[in-house]
Coordinates of C-alpha atoms and ligand atoms in Angstrom, one line a residue:
X1 CA 7.2 17.8 -39.0
X2 CA 4.9 20.3 -40.1
X3 CA 0.8 20.1 -39.9
X4 CA -2.2 21.8 -41.0
X5 CA -4.9 23.2 -40.2
X6 CA -8.5 23.9 -41.4
X7 CA -10.5 26.9 -39.6
X8 CA -14.2 26.8 -40.3
X9 CA -17.2 29.1 -38.2
X10 CA -20.3 27.3 -37.1
X11 CA -23.5 29.2 -36.7
X12 CA -24.9 27.6 -33.1
X13 CA -27.6 28.8 -31.1
X14 CA -30.2 31.8 -31.4
X15 CA -28.0 34.2 -31.2
X16 CA -25.9 33.4 -34.1
X17 CA -22.9 33.4 -31.9
X18 CA -19.5 32.5 -34.0
X19 CA -17.5 29.0 -32.4
X20 CA -14.0 28.8 -33.9
X21 CA -13.2 25.1 -34.3
X22 CA -10.3 23.6 -35.8
X23 CA -9.8 21.0 -37.6
X24 CA -6.4 18.8 -37.6
X25 CA -5.6 16.8 -40.3
X26 CA -2.7 15.4 -39.8
X27 CA -0.9 13.3 -36.9
X28 CA -0.4 15.0 -33.9
X29 CA 2.8 13.6 -32.2
X30 CA 3.9 15.9 -34.3
X31 CA 3.7 18.5 -30.7
X32 CA 5.4 15.4 -29.3
X33 CA 9.2 15.2 -30.3
X34 CA 10.8 12.7 -32.1
X35 CA 13.1 10.2 -29.2
X36 CA 16.7 11.5 -28.5
X37 CA 19.6 10.0 -26.5
X38 CA 20.3 10.9 -22.8
X39 CA 18.6 12.4 -19.6
X40 CA 16.3 14.4 -20.9
X41 CA 13.0 12.3 -22.2
X42 CA 10.1 13.4 -24.5
X43 CA 6.4 12.3 -24.7
X44 CA 7.4 9.9 -28.1
X45 CA 10.3 7.7 -25.9
X46 CA 7.6 7.1 -23.3
X47 CA 5.0 5.3 -26.7
X48 CA 5.4 1.8 -26.6
X49 CA 4.7 0.0 -29.6
X50 CA 4.3 -3.7 -27.0
X51 CA 2.1 -4.4 -23.7
X52 CA 4.1 -5.3 -20.9
X53 CA 4.0 -8.7 -19.2
X54 CA 6.8 -9.5 -16.5
X55 CA 8.7 -6.4 -16.9
X56 CA 9.4 -7.1 -20.3
X57 CA 8.6 -5.1 -23.9
X58 CA 6.2 -8.2 -25.2
X59 CA 4.2 -8.8 -28.9
X60 CA 1.3 -10.7 -28.9
X61 CA 2.0 -14.7 -29.8
X62 CA 0.0 -14.1 -32.5
X63 CA 1.9 -10.9 -33.8
X64 CA -1.5 -9.4 -34.3
X65 CA -1.4 -5.3 -33.9
X66 CA -3.6 -2.7 -34.1
X67 CA -3.4 1.0 -35.5
X68 CA -3.9 4.0 -31.6
X69 CA -6.0 6.6 -34.0
X70 CA -5.8 10.5 -32.8
X71 CA -9.6 11.3 -32.2
X72 CA -8.9 14.7 -33.1
X73 CA -7.3 14.6 -36.4
X74 CA -8.0 11.2 -37.4
X75 CA -4.4 10.3 -37.7
X76 CA -2.5 6.9 -37.1
X77 CA -0.3 7.9 -33.9
X78 CA 1.2 3.5 -33.7
X79 CA 0.3 0.2 -33.0
X80 CA 0.5 -1.9 -29.9
X81 CA -0.1 -5.8 -29.9
X82 CA -3.5 -6.8 -30.2
X83 CA -3.3 -9.8 -27.5
X84 CA -6.0 -12.8 -27.1
X85 CA -7.0 -15.1 -24.1
X86 CA -3.8 -17.1 -24.3
X87 CA -1.7 -14.0 -24.7
X88 CA -4.3 -13.2 -20.7
X89 CA -3.8 -16.4 -19.6
X90 CA 0.2 -15.7 -19.4
X91 CA -0.1 -12.4 -17.8
X92 CA -2.1 -14.0 -15.1
X93 CA 0.5 -17.0 -14.5
X94 CA 3.3 -14.0 -14.7
X95 CA 1.9 -11.7 -12.0
X96 CA 0.4 -15.6 -10.0
X97 CA 4.6 -16.2 -10.2
X98 CA 4.9 -12.6 -8.8
X99 CA 2.6 -12.3 -6.0
X100 CA 4.7 -15.5 -4.2
X101 CA 7.1 -12.4 -3.7
X102 CA 5.2 -9.0 -3.5
X103 CA 2.8 -10.5 -0.6
X104 CA 6.0 -11.7 1.5
X105 CA 7.6 -7.7 1.0
X106 CA 6.8 -5.3 4.0
X107 CA 4.5 -2.4 3.4
X108 CA 7.6 -0.3 3.9
X109 CA 8.8 -1.5 1.1
X110 CA 6.3 -1.2 -1.2
X111 CA 5.2 1.9 -0.5
X112 CA 8.9 3.1 -1.3
X113 CA 8.4 2.0 -5.1
X114 CA 5.6 3.5 -4.7
X115 CA 7.0 7.0 -3.8
X116 CA 9.4 6.7 -6.5
X117 CA 6.8 5.8 -9.1
X118 CA 4.9 9.1 -7.7
X119 CA 8.2 10.9 -7.8
X120 CA 8.9 9.5 -11.3
X121 CA 5.1 10.4 -12.7
X122 CA 5.5 13.9 -11.2
X123 CA 9.2 14.2 -13.1
X124 CA 7.7 13.0 -16.2
X125 CA 4.2 14.9 -16.1
X126 CA 4.6 16.6 -18.9
X127 CA 5.4 14.1 -21.4
X128 CA 3.0 12.0 -19.7
X129 CA 0.2 14.8 -20.2
X130 CA 1.0 15.3 -24.5
X131 CA 0.9 11.5 -24.5
X132 CA -1.9 11.0 -23.1
X133 CA -3.9 14.4 -25.2
X134 CA -2.8 12.1 -28.2
X135 CA -5.0 9.9 -27.3
X136 CA -7.6 10.6 -26.3
X137 CA -7.7 14.3 -27.3
X138 CA -8.4 16.3 -24.0
X139 CA -6.8 19.8 -23.7
X140 CA -3.7 19.6 -22.9
X141 CA -3.8 21.4 -19.8
X142 CA -6.9 18.8 -18.9
X143 CA -4.6 16.1 -19.1
X144 CA -1.7 17.5 -17.3
X145 CA -5.0 18.0 -14.4
X146 CA -5.1 14.1 -14.4
X147 CA -1.8 13.1 -14.7
X148 CA -1.5 15.0 -11.8
X149 CA -4.7 13.9 -10.1
X150 CA -3.3 9.9 -11.2
X151 CA 0.0 10.4 -9.4
X152 CA -1.8 11.5 -6.3
X153 CA -3.4 8.6 -6.5
X154 CA 0.2 6.5 -6.3
X155 CA 0.9 8.5 -3.6
X156 CA -2.4 8.3 -1.7
X157 CA -1.9 4.3 -1.6
X158 CA 2.3 4.6 -1.4
X159 CA 0.7 5.9 2.3
X160 CA -1.9 3.8 3.0
X161 CA 0.5 0.3 2.3
X162 CA 2.1 1.5 6.0
X163 CA -1.8 1.4 7.1
X164 CA -3.3 -2.0 7.7
X165 CA -4.1 -2.3 10.1
X166 CA -5.2 -5.9 11.8
X167 CA -7.5 -5.9 15.1
X168 CA -7.2 -7.8 19.0
X169 CA -11.0 -8.9 19.5
X170 CA -11.4 -8.6 23.1
X171 CA -11.6 -12.6 24.4
X172 CA -14.7 -14.4 25.2
X173 CA -12.7 -17.4 27.2
X174 CA -9.6 -16.4 28.9
X175 CA -7.8 -19.5 27.1
X176 CA -8.0 -18.2 23.6
X177 CA -7.0 -15.2 21.9
X178 CA -8.5 -14.0 19.2
X179 CA -7.5 -11.4 16.3
X180 CA -8.1 -10.4 12.8
X181 CA -4.9 -10.5 10.0
X182 CA -5.3 -8.5 6.9
X183 CA -3.6 -10.5 3.6
X184 CA -3.3 -9.8 -0.1
X185 CA -6.5 -11.2 -2.6
X186 CA -4.0 -12.3 -4.7
X187 CA -3.8 -11.6 -8.8
X188 CA -5.9 -8.5 -9.3
X189 CA -8.1 -7.9 -13.1
X190 CA -8.5 -4.7 -14.1
X191 CA -10.4 -3.3 -16.8
X192 CA -10.1 0.6 -17.9
X193 CA -11.9 2.8 -19.6
X194 CA -10.4 5.6 -22.0
X195 CA -12.5 9.2 -20.6
X196 CA -9.2 9.0 -17.7
X197 CA -6.7 7.1 -19.6
X198 CA -4.2 8.2 -16.6
X199 CA -6.0 8.0 -13.4
X200 CA -8.3 5.1 -13.5
X201 CA -4.8 2.8 -13.9
X202 CA -3.6 4.3 -10.7
X203 CA -6.9 4.8 -8.5
X204 CA -7.2 0.8 -8.7
X205 CA -4.0 -0.5 -9.5
X206 CA -2.1 1.1 -7.3
X207 CA -4.1 0.2 -4.4
X208 CA -4.2 -3.9 -4.8
X209 CA 0.6 -3.0 -5.3
X210 CA 0.0 -1.1 -1.8
X211 CA -1.8 -4.0 -0.6
X212 CA 0.7 -6.7 -1.7
X213 CA -1.3 -8.3 -4.8
X214 CA -0.1 -8.0 -8.5
X215 CA -1.3 -6.8 -11.7
X216 CA -3.0 -8.1 -14.6
X217 CA -4.5 -4.9 -16.8
X218 CA -6.2 -4.1 -19.9
X219 CA -6.3 -0.8 -20.7
X220 CA -8.8 0.3 -23.5
X221 CA -8.3 0.3 -27.1
X222 CA -8.0 4.0 -27.5
X223 CA -6.0 4.8 -25.1
X224 CA -2.8 1.9 -24.6
X225 CA 0.3 4.5 -24.4
X226 CA -0.7 6.2 -21.1
X227 CA -0.4 2.8 -19.2
X228 CA 2.4 1.1 -21.3
X229 CA 4.0 4.5 -19.6
X230 CA 3.1 4.6 -16.2
X231 CA 4.7 0.3 -16.7
X232 CA 7.4 2.3 -17.8
X233 CA 8.1 4.3 -14.8
X234 CA 6.7 1.9 -12.5
X235 CA 10.1 -0.3 -13.3
X236 CA 12.1 2.2 -13.7
X237 CA 11.0 2.9 -10.0
X238 CA 11.9 -0.5 -8.8
X239 CA 8.8 -2.3 -9.3
X240 CA 9.6 -6.0 -9.5
X241 CA 8.5 -7.8 -13.2
X242 CA 5.1 -9.8 -13.0
X243 CA 3.8 -6.7 -10.3
X244 CA 2.4 -4.5 -12.6
X245 CA 1.2 -6.2 -16.2
X246 CA -0.8 -4.2 -19.3
X247 CA -1.7 -6.4 -22.0
X248 CA -3.0 -4.7 -24.6
X249 CA -6.2 -6.0 -27.1
X250 CA -8.2 -4.6 -29.5
X251 CA -12.3 -4.0 -28.9
X252 CA -12.7 -7.3 -31.2
X253 CA -10.9 -9.2 -28.2
X254 CA -12.1 -7.2 -25.6
X255 CA -14.8 -10.1 -24.3
X256 CA -12.4 -12.9 -24.6
X257 CA -9.6 -10.8 -22.7
X258 CA -12.6 -9.8 -19.4
X259 CA -13.8 -13.5 -19.6
X260 CA -10.4 -15.6 -19.3
X261 CA -9.7 -12.9 -16.5
X262 CA -13.2 -12.8 -14.9
X263 CA -12.8 -17.1 -15.4
X264 CA -10.2 -17.9 -14.5
X265 CA -8.8 -19.6 -11.4
X266 CA -5.9 -18.2 -10.3
X267 CA -7.4 -14.6 -9.7
X268 CA -9.3 -13.3 -7.2
X269 CA -10.4 -10.1 -7.9
X270 CA -11.6 -8.1 -10.6
X271 CA -11.8 -4.3 -11.1
X272 CA -13.6 -2.4 -13.6
X273 CA -14.6 0.4 -14.4
X274 CA -16.9 1.7 -17.9
X275 CA -20.0 1.1 -19.0
X276 CA -23.4 -0.4 -16.3
X277 CA -23.3 -3.1 -20.2
X278 CA -19.8 -4.4 -20.1
X279 CA -19.4 -4.5 -15.8
X280 CA -22.9 -6.6 -16.0
X281 CA -21.2 -9.3 -17.9
X282 CA -18.4 -9.2 -15.8
X283 CA -20.2 -9.2 -12.7
X284 CA -21.8 -12.6 -14.5
X285 CA -18.6 -14.0 -15.6
X286 CA -17.1 -13.7 -12.3
X287 CA -20.0 -15.8 -10.9
X288 CA -18.2 -18.9 -11.6
X289 CA -15.5 -18.4 -9.5
X290 CA -17.0 -16.4 -6.8
X291 CA -14.5 -13.5 -7.0
X292 CA -14.5 -10.6 -5.1
X293 CA -15.6 -7.7 -7.7
X294 CA -15.0 -3.9 -8.0
X295 CA -17.6 -1.6 -10.4
X296 CA -17.1 1.9 -10.7
X297 CA -20.1 2.1 -13.8
X298 CA -22.1 4.7 -15.5
X299 CA -23.7 7.6 -13.4
X300 CA -26.6 10.0 -14.4
X301 CA -25.6 12.6 -12.2
X302 CA -28.7 15.4 -11.2
X303 CA -27.7 18.9 -10.7
X304 CA -30.2 21.2 -9.0
X305 CA -30.5 24.6 -8.9
X306 CA -32.6 25.8 -5.7
X307 CA -34.2 29.0 -6.0
X308 CA -32.1 29.9 -2.8
X309 CA -29.1 28.9 -4.6
X310 CA -25.9 31.8 -5.6
X311 CA -26.9 31.2 -8.9
X312 CA -23.5 32.5 -9.8
X313 CA -21.8 29.8 -7.9
X314 CA -23.7 27.8 -9.3
X315 CA -22.8 28.3 -13.7
X316 CA -19.9 28.5 -12.6
X317 CA -20.1 24.9 -10.1
X318 CA -21.9 23.2 -13.6
X319 CA -19.5 24.6 -16.8
X320 CA -16.5 22.5 -14.8
X321 CA -19.1 19.3 -13.9
X322 CA -20.8 19.6 -17.1
X323 CA -17.9 20.4 -19.3
X324 CA -15.3 19.0 -18.4
X325 CA -13.3 16.3 -20.8
X326 CA -15.7 17.5 -22.9
X327 CA -18.6 15.7 -20.5
X328 CA -17.4 12.5 -20.9
X329 CA -17.5 11.8 -17.3
X330 CA -19.0 9.1 -15.4
X331 CA -20.0 12.0 -13.5
X332 CA -21.1 15.0 -15.4
X333 CA -24.0 16.2 -15.2
X334 CA -26.6 15.0 -16.9
X335 CA -29.6 16.3 -15.9
X336 CA -29.6 19.8 -14.7
X337 CA -33.1 20.5 -12.5
X338 CA -33.2 24.5 -11.9
X339 CA -36.5 26.1 -9.5
X340 CA -38.8 27.6 -11.9
X341 CA -38.6 30.9 -9.4
X342 CA -34.7 31.1 -11.4
X343 CA -35.3 29.0 -14.6
X344 CA -34.6 31.5 -16.9
X345 CA -32.1 33.5 -14.9
X346 CA -29.8 30.5 -14.9
X347 CA -29.9 29.1 -18.7
X348 CA -29.3 32.8 -19.6
X349 CA -26.1 33.0 -17.5
X350 CA -25.3 29.5 -18.8
X351 CA -25.6 30.3 -22.2
X352 CA -24.0 34.0 -21.2
X353 CA -21.0 32.5 -20.1
X354 CA -20.8 29.3 -22.2
X355 CA -20.0 32.2 -25.3
X356 CA -17.8 33.6 -22.9
X357 CA -15.4 30.6 -22.2
X358 CA -16.1 27.7 -24.4
X359 CA -13.2 27.0 -27.2
X360 CA -13.8 23.7 -29.1
X361 CA -10.4 22.6 -30.8
X362 CA -7.8 20.3 -30.7
X363 CA -6.3 19.7 -27.5
X364 CA -3.1 20.8 -28.5
X365 CA -4.1 24.4 -29.0
X366 CA -3.8 26.7 -27.1
X367 CA -7.0 28.4 -25.6
X368 CA -9.3 24.7 -25.8
X369 CA -11.4 23.7 -23.5
X370 CA -12.9 21.3 -25.7
X371 CA -11.8 18.8 -27.8
X372 CA -13.0 15.8 -29.7
X373 CA -15.3 12.9 -28.6
X374 CA -13.3 10.1 -28.5
X375 CA -15.1 8.5 -31.9
X376 CA -17.5 8.7 -34.2
X377 CA -20.2 6.6 -32.5
X378 CA -19.7 9.2 -29.1
X379 CA -20.8 11.2 -31.8
X380 CA -23.7 9.9 -33.0
X381 CA -25.2 8.7 -29.5
X382 CA -25.0 12.6 -28.7
X383 CA -26.8 13.8 -31.9
X384 CA -29.1 11.2 -31.2
X385 CA -30.1 12.4 -27.8
X386 CA -29.8 16.1 -29.8
X387 CA -32.5 15.1 -32.1
X388 CA -35.1 13.3 -29.8
X389 CA -35.2 16.3 -27.4
X390 CA -35.4 19.0 -30.0
X391 CA -38.9 16.1 -31.6
X392 CA -39.9 16.0 -27.7
X393 CA -40.1 20.2 -27.7
X394 CA -36.8 20.6 -26.0
X395 CA -35.7 24.6 -27.6
X396 CA -32.4 24.1 -28.3
X397 CA -30.4 27.8 -27.2
X398 CA -26.3 27.0 -27.8
X399 CA -25.3 24.1 -30.1
X400 CA -26.8 21.3 -31.0
X401 CA -25.0 19.9 -33.5
X402 CA -21.4 17.6 -34.6
X403 CA -19.0 19.8 -36.2
X404 CA -16.3 17.7 -38.9
X405 CA -14.4 14.6 -37.4
X406 CA -15.6 13.8 -33.4
X407 CA -15.8 17.2 -32.9
X408 CA -19.9 18.4 -31.2
X409 CA -20.6 22.2 -30.4
X410 CA -21.2 22.5 -26.6
X411 CA -25.0 22.5 -26.8
X412 CA -27.4 24.3 -23.8
X413 CA -31.1 22.8 -24.3
X414 CA -34.3 24.7 -22.3
X415 CA -37.5 23.1 -21.7
X416 CA -36.1 19.2 -21.2
X417 CA -38.9 16.7 -19.9
X418 CA -37.9 13.6 -18.3
X419 CA -39.7 12.2 -20.9
X420 CA -36.5 13.0 -23.3
X421 CA -33.5 10.4 -23.8
X422 CA -31.0 12.8 -22.0
X423 CA -32.9 12.8 -19.2
X424 CA -32.7 9.0 -19.0
X425 CA -29.6 8.1 -20.7
X426 CA -25.9 8.9 -20.0
X427 CA -25.2 11.7 -22.8
X428 CA -20.8 11.8 -22.6
X429 CA -21.3 14.5 -24.7
X430 CA -21.1 18.5 -24.0
X431 CA -25.2 18.5 -24.1
X432 CA -26.9 20.7 -20.8
X433 CA -29.8 19.9 -21.1
X434 CA -32.2 22.5 -18.5
X435 CA -34.5 20.6 -16.8
X436 CA -37.4 23.3 -14.8
X437 CA -38.8 21.4 -11.6
X438 CA -41.6 23.2 -8.6
X439 CA -40.8 22.2 -5.5
X440 CA -38.1 20.5 -3.3
X441 CA -39.7 17.2 -3.0
X442 CA -40.4 16.8 -7.1
X443 CA -36.9 17.6 -7.6
X444 CA -35.5 14.8 -4.7
X445 CA -37.6 12.2 -6.9
X446 CA -36.6 13.6 -10.0
X447 CA -33.0 12.8 -9.4
X448 CA -33.8 9.6 -7.9
X449 CA -35.6 8.1 -10.6
X450 CA -32.7 6.7 -12.5
X451 CA -31.6 3.1 -11.6
X452 CA -28.0 4.9 -11.8
X453 CA -26.8 6.3 -8.6
X454 CA -23.1 7.6 -9.1
X455 CA -23.0 11.8 -8.0
X456 CA -25.2 14.0 -7.3
X457 CA -25.4 17.7 -7.1
X458 CA -27.1 20.7 -5.8
X459 CA -26.3 24.3 -5.0
X460 CA -28.5 25.7 -2.3
X461 CA -27.6 28.2 0.7
X462 CA -30.2 26.9 3.0
X463 CA -29.1 24.6 5.7
X464 CA -32.0 22.3 6.3
X465 CA -32.4 22.5 2.7
X466 CA -28.5 21.1 2.3
X467 CA -29.3 18.5 4.9
X468 CA -32.3 16.7 3.8
X469 CA -30.9 17.2 0.5
X470 CA -27.8 14.9 1.0
X471 CA -29.5 12.2 2.8
X472 CA -31.7 12.6 -0.1
X473 CA -30.0 11.3 -3.1
X474 CA -29.5 8.5 -3.4
X475 CA -25.6 8.7 -4.8
X476 CA -22.5 7.9 -3.3
X477 CA -21.1 10.8 -4.4
X478 CA -23.0 14.2 -3.4
X479 CA -21.2 17.4 -4.4
X480 CA -23.1 20.6 -2.5
X481 CA -21.9 24.1 -3.6
X482 CA -19.7 22.0 -5.4
X483 CA -19.2 20.4 -9.3
X484 CA -16.0 19.2 -8.7
X485 CA -15.3 16.5 -5.6
X486 CA -13.5 13.6 -5.7
X487 CA -10.0 13.7 -4.7
X488 CA -7.9 10.7 -4.0
X489 CA -8.5 11.6 0.1
X490 CA -12.8 10.6 -0.4
X491 CA -14.2 7.8 -1.4
X492 CA -15.4 7.0 -4.9
X493 CA -18.2 5.0 -5.5
X494 CA -21.5 4.6 -6.9
X495 CA -25.0 2.9 -5.7
X496 CA -27.7 1.0 -7.6
X497 CA -26.4 0.1 -10.8
X498 CA -23.5 3.3 -10.9
X499 CA -21.5 -0.2 -9.0
X500 CA -20.2 -2.3 -6.2
X501 CA -17.7 -0.8 -3.7
X502 CA -15.3 2.3 -3.7
X503 CA -12.0 3.4 -5.3
X504 CA -9.3 6.0 -3.2
X505 CA -9.5 7.4 0.3
X506 CA -9.6 4.8 3.5
X507 CA -11.6 2.3 2.0
X508 CA -10.2 1.9 -1.2
X509 CA -7.2 -0.4 -0.4
X510 CA -9.8 -3.2 1.8
X511 CA -11.1 -4.2 -2.3
X512 CA -8.0 -6.4 -2.1
X513 CA -7.2 -7.7 1.1
X514 CA -8.7 -10.6 3.0
X515 CA -10.2 -10.5 6.4
X516 CA -8.6 -13.7 7.7
X517 CA -9.9 -14.5 11.8
X518 CA -7.2 -16.0 13.8
X519 CA -8.0 -17.9 16.8
X520 CA -5.3 -18.9 19.5
X521 CA -6.5 -21.6 21.7
X522 CA -5.1 -23.1 24.7
X523 CA -3.2 -20.3 26.1
Ligands
NAP601 P1 -16.7 0.2 -22.1 O1 -17.0 -0.2 -23.6 O2 -17.7 -1.0 -21.0 O3 -15.2 -0.3 -21.6 C1 -14.5 0.1 -20.6 C2 -13.6 -1.3 -20.9 O4 -14.2 -2.2 -20.5 C3 -12.1 -0.9 -21.7 O5 -11.4 -1.8 -21.6 C4 -12.7 -2.2 -22.9 O6 -12.8 -2.5 -24.0 C5 -14.0 -3.1 -22.1 N1 -14.2 -3.7 -23.0 C6 -16.0 -4.1 -23.5 N2 -16.1 -4.6 -23.7 C7 -16.4 -5.9 -22.8 C8 -16.7 -6.9 -22.9 N3 -17.5 -8.0 -22.9 N4 -15.7 -7.6 -21.5 C9 -14.8 -7.1 -20.7 N5 -14.3 -5.6 -21.0 C10 -14.6 -5.1 -22.2 O7 -16.5 1.8 -21.4 P2 -16.7 3.0 -22.4 O8 -18.2 3.5 -23.0 O9 -15.9 3.1 -23.0 O10 -16.2 4.2 -21.2 C11 -17.9 4.7 -20.2 C12 -18.4 4.6 -19.6 O11 -17.3 3.8 -18.1 C13 -19.3 4.9 -19.2 O12 -20.6 4.9 -18.7 C14 -18.8 5.8 -18.1 O13 -19.7 6.3 -17.0 C15 -18.1 4.9 -16.8 N6 -16.9 5.2 -16.4 C16 -17.4 5.0 -14.8 C17 -16.4 5.3 -14.2 C18 -16.5 5.2 -12.4 O14 -15.5 5.6 -11.9 N7 -18.2 4.8 -12.6 C19 -15.0 6.2 -14.4 C20 -14.5 6.4 -15.7 C21 -15.7 5.8 -16.7 P3 -12.5 -1.4 -25.6 O15 -11.8 -0.4 -25.6 O16 -11.4 -3.1 -26.2 O17 -13.7 -1.6 -26.0

């Protein structure tokens, strides 16, 4: 199938920098060859049009479907079942039944299945990456990076499955022995967002499955295909039916699917990644059955550059931290605070680096670094933040406006103040707003003023300052002279309204385990 693209230029910023934008008007699954028989698989052959429950590909009981749209072209990629509360309840019952046998498997058996799953994901990494770019829009190189990152969580929890140790407590009475067992919780309900359609699933589901739990997962409306492809590979790896179930639903049914997961008595755990607003609803709904809840919610990350910083390293750190996934990550720098001594130099260098390194376009085009935003609502929000900043006195140094379709020019704003929306709300787009500060105390106060507390970053070469600020930032994650810090080995979780609990690391599996104190008497 051929495709056409329209190429146009946009004048941005005060230097009239010209950025080339490709807007594709046809479905880009044309880059994903049609299914063929034989051993060699291609991305289309991983594109499933049914949900995955009890090891089978199933439609919604209602027969309803919804379309999945490529955010770059606006083209329809395909359609998947639009499931509702009834389908979700069915999946919960299946997962509960599967739990009765999965919890009896040994850690070594669960580890083996996970390891095989990781191997298959590595074997099919190119197909998974293409599917991800087609449904989410991120550049293919970033999609490949996410698949590798997602697979690393499967490997990590394959290893962690074998390290769930209980405790023997020194006895208080000679006739007693006291111990602590760790046992799987049961069925875990999960809801994931569109910005990491692969890794947000493996980070949660593999911790649960490694612990001996079973899973019912609802992926975002925008990105169900990556979730379904992971199911196929899990099944190929020997994951028994019912251990991993994916219920697809449109935005119209998201609330009822979520409510069923939160309120159903057979579900023992809710794990959610998404907006703080929805996280609060789920937390409230889970109260009725007193479920254990993990929440990975929105951020508003400060990125502080002190006078003592290596400015080039800070610029490099900011480029990755701000513009990865077109600014659509929860740990993206949202407010950039720069000390007055280096403010002008820093703004200038960031602008020059943006000119040199950023290219807006379709995720499948060579050299694209900035794909589309997920949908037009996201573009409206980003434009709203820029317009609000400009009205309140910010200077547009680069970009500042939407392009055709869901694209937005990478934007640099200077003279930003705390009163602007881009300072107080998560923008979730390619906008770098730069505020000026005088003292370390002032920077830390501004950084901590928000109710979010996910990630924070700062650049400094002063050792005392590094210790002080790392300890003072009220965030669950701190990057010191680093803009990209997430790895499966380290805990990922927010403070304040950014969440509850941790994912990844040696702590992640605990979220899916009960502690049981056993006291043996009459010894
Ligand atoms: P969202 O609207 O909260 O959606 C996330 C998921 O929740 C989607 O699957 C969505 O389904 C579902 N959902 C929406 N309303 C629901 C409801 N009433 N009940 C149950 N489920 C519901 O978030 P988003 O805007 O798509 O994602 C971006 C947000 O996620 C940002 O705030 C970002 O910071 C946060 N995030 C956090 C982390 C982290 O680890 N802390 C990681 C990534 C993203 P539909 O797609 O069908 O609407």
